[in-house]
mmCIF file of N, CA and C in Angstrom:
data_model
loop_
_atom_site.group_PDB
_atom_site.id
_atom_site.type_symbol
_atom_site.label_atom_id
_atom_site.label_comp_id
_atom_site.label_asym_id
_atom_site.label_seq_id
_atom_site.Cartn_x
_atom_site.Cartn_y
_atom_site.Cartn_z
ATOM 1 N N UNK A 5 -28.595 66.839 10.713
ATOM 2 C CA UNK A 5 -28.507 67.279 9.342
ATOM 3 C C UNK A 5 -28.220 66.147 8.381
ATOM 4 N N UNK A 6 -28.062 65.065 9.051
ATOM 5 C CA UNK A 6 -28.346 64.136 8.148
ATOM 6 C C UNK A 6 -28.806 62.527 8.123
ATOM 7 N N UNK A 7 -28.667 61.481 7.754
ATOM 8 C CA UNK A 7 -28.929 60.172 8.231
ATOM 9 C C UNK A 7 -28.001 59.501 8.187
ATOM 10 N N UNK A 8 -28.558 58.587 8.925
ATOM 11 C CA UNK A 8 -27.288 57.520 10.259
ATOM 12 C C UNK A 8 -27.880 56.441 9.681
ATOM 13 N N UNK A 9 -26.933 55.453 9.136
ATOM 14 C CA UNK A 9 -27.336 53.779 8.447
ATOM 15 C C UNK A 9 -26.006 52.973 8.920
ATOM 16 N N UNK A 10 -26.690 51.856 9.151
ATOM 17 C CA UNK A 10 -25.709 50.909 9.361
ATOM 18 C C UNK A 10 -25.218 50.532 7.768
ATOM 19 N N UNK A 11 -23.613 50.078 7.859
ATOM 20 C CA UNK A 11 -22.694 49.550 6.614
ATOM 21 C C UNK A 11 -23.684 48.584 5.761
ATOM 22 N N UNK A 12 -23.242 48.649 4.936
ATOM 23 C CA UNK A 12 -24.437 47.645 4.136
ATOM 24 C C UNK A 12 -22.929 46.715 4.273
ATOM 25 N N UNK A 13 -23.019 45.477 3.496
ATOM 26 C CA UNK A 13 -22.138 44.572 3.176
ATOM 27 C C UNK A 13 -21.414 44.441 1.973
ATOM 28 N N UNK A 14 -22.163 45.360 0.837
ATOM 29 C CA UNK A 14 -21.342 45.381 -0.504
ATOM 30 C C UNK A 14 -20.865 46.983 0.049
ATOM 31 N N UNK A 15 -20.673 47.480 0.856
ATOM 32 C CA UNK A 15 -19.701 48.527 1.217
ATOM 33 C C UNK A 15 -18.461 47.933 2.258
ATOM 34 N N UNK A 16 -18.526 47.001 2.646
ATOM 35 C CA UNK A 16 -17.510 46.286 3.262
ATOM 36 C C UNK A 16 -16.753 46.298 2.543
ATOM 37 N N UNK A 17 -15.089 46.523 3.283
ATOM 38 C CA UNK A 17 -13.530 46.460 2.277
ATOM 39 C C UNK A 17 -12.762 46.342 3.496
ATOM 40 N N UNK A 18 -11.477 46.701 3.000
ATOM 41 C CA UNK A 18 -10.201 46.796 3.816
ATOM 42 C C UNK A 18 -10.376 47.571 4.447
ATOM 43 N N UNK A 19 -10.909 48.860 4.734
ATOM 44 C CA UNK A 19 -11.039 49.896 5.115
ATOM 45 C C UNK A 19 -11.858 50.262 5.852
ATOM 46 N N UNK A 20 -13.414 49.835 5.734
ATOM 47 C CA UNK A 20 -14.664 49.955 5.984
ATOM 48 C C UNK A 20 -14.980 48.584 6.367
ATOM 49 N N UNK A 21 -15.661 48.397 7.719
ATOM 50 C CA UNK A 21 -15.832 47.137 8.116
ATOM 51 C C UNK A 21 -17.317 47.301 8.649
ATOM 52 N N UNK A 22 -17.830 46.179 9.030
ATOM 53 C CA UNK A 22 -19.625 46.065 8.994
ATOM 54 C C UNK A 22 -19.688 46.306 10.319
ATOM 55 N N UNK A 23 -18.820 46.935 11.026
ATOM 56 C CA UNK A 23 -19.539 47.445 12.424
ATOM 57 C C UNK A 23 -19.855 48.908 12.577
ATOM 58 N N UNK A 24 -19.304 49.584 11.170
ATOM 59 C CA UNK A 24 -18.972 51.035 11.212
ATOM 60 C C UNK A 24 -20.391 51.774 10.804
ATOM 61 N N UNK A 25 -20.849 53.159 11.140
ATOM 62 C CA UNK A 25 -21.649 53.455 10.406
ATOM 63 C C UNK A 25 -21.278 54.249 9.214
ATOM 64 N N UNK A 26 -22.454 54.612 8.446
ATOM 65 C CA UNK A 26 -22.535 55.653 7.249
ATOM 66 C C UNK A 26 -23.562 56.203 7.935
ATOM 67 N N UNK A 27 -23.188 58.232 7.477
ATOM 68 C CA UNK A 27 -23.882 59.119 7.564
ATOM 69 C C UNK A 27 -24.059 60.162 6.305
ATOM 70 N N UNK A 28 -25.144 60.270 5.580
ATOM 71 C CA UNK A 28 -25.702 60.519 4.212
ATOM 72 C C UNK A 28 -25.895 62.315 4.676
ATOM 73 N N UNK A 29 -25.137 63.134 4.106
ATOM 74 C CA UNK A 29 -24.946 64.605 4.703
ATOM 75 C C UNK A 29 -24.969 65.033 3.216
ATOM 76 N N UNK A 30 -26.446 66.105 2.849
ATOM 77 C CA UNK A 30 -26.817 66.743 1.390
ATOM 78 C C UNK A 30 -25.438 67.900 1.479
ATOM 79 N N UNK A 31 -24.899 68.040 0.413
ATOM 80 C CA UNK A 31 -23.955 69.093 0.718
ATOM 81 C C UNK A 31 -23.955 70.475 0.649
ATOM 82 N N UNK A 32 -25.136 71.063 0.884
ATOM 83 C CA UNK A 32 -25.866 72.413 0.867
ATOM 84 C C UNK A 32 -26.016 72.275 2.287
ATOM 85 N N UNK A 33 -26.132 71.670 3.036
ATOM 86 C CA UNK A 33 -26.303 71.821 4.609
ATOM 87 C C UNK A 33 -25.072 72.214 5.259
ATOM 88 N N UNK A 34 -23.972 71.614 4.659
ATOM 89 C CA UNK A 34 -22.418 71.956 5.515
ATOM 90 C C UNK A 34 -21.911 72.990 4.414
ATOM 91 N N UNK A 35 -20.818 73.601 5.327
ATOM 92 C CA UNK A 35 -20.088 74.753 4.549
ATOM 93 C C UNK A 35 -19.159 74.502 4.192
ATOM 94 N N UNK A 36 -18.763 73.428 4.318
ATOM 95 C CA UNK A 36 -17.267 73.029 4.131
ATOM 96 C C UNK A 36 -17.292 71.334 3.573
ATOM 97 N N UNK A 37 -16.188 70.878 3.126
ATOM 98 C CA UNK A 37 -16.134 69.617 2.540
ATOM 99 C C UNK A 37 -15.540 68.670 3.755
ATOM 100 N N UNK A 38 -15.657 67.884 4.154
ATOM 101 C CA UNK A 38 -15.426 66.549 4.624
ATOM 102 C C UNK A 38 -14.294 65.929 4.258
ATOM 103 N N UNK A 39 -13.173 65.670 5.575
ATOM 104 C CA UNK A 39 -12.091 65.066 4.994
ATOM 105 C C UNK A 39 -11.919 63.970 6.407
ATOM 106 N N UNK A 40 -10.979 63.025 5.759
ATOM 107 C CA UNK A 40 -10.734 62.117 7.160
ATOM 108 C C UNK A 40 -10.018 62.417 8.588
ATOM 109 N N UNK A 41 -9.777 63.917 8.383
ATOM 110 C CA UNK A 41 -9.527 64.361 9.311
ATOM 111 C C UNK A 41 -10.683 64.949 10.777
ATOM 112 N N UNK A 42 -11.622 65.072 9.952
ATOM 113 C CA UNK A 42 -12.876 65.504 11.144
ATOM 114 C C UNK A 42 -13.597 64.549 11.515
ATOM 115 N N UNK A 43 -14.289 65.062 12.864
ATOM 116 C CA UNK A 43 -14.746 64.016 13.858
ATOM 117 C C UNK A 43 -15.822 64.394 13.821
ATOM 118 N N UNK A 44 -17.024 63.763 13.982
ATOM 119 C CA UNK A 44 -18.553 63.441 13.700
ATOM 120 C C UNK A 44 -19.586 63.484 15.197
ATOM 121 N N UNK A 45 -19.842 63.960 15.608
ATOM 122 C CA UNK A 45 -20.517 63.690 17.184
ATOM 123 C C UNK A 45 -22.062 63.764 16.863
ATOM 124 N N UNK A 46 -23.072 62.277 17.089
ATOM 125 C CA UNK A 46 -24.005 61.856 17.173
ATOM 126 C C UNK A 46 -24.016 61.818 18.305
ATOM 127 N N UNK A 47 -25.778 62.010 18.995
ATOM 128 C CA UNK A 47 -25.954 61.584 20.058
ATOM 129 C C UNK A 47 -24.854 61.914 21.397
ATOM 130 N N UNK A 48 -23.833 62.747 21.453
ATOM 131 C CA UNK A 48 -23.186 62.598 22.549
ATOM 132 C C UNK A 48 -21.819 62.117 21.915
ATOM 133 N N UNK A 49 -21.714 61.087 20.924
ATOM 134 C CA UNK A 49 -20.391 60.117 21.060
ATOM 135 C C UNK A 49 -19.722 60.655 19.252
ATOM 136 N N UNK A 50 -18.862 60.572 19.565
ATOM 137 C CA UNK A 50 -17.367 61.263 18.650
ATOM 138 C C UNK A 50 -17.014 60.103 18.126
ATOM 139 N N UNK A 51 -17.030 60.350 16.753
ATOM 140 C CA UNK A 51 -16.833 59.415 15.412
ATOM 141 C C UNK A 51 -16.120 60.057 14.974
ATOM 142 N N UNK A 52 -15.060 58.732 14.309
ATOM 143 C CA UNK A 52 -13.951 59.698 13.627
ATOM 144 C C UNK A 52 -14.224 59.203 11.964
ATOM 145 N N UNK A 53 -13.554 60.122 11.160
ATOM 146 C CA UNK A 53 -14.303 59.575 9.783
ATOM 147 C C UNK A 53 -13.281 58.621 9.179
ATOM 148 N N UNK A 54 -13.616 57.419 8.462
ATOM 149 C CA UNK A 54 -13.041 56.622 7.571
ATOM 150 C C UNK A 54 -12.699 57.289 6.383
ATOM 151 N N UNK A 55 -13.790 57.446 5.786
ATOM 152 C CA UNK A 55 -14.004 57.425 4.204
ATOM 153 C C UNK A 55 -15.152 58.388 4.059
ATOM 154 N N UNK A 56 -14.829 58.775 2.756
ATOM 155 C CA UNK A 56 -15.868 59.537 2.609
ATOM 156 C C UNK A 56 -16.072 59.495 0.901
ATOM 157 N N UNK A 57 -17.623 59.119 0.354
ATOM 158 C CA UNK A 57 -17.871 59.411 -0.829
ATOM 159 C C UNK A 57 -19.034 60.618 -0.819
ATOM 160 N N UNK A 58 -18.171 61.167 -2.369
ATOM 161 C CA UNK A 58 -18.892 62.544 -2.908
ATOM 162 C C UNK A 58 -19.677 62.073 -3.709
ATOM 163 N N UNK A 59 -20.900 62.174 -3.733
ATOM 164 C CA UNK A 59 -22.265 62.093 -5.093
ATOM 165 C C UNK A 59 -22.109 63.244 -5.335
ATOM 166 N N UNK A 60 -21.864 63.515 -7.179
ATOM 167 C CA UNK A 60 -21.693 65.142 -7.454
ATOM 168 C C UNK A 60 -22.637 64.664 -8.800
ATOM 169 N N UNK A 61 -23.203 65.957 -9.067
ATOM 170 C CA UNK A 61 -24.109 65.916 -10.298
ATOM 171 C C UNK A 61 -23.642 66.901 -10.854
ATOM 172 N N UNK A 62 -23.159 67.318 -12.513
ATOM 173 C CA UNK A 62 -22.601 68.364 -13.096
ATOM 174 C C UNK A 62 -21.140 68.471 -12.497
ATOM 175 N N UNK A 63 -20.481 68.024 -11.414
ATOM 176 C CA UNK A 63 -18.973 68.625 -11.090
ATOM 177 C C UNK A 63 -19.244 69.615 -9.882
ATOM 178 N N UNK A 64 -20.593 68.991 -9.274
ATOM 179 C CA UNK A 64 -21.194 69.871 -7.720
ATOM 180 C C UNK A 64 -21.677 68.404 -7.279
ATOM 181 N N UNK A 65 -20.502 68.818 -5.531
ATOM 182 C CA UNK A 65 -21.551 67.860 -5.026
ATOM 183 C C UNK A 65 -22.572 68.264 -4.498
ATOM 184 N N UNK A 66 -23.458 66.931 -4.185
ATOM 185 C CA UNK A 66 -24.871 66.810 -3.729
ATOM 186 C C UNK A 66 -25.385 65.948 -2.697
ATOM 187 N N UNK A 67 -24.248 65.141 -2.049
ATOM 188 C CA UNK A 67 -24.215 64.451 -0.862
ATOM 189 C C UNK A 67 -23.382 64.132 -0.587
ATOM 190 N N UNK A 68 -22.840 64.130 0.855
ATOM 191 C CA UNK A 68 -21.671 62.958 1.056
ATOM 192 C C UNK A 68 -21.912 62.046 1.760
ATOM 193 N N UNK A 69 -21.479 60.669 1.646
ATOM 194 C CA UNK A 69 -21.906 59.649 2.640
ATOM 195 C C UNK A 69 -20.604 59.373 3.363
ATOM 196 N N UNK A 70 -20.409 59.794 4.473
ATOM 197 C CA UNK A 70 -19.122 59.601 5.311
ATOM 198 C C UNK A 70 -19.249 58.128 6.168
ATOM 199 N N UNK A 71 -18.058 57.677 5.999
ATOM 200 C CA UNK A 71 -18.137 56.290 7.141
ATOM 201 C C UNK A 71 -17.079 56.356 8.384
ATOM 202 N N UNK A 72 -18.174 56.208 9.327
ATOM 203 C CA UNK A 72 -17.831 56.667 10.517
ATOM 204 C C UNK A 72 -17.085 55.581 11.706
ATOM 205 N N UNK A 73 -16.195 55.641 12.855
ATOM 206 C CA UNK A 73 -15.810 54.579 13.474
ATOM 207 C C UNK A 73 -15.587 55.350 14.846
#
């Protein structure tokens, strides 16, 4: 339900490091909001979430890009 990208480098911080991924999730697909408390399972393997940004248009979001470790 959504796409898997490697960290870019102007997303690199204290927090977020360039080995981690991002996963781009439209927010009409999930029922619920995304917090750093939930775990992510691609492929078999359990990601836990870093960070997470909301793209909202009007005060609705419309994607989240979670960063995963």
């Amino acid at each position: 339900k959504g796409v898997l990208d490697e960290v870019s480098k102007s997303e690199v911080n204290d927090l977020i490091s360039q080995q981690d991924k991002k996963i781009t999730i439209a927010a009409k697909d999930i029922t619920f909001t995304p917090t750093n408390k939930d775990r992510i399972v691609i492929a078999g393997i359990e990601y836990k979430v870093i960070a997470i940004n909301t793209n909202e248009l009007d005060n609705n979001a419309v994607t989240f890009d979670i960063f995963l470790r």
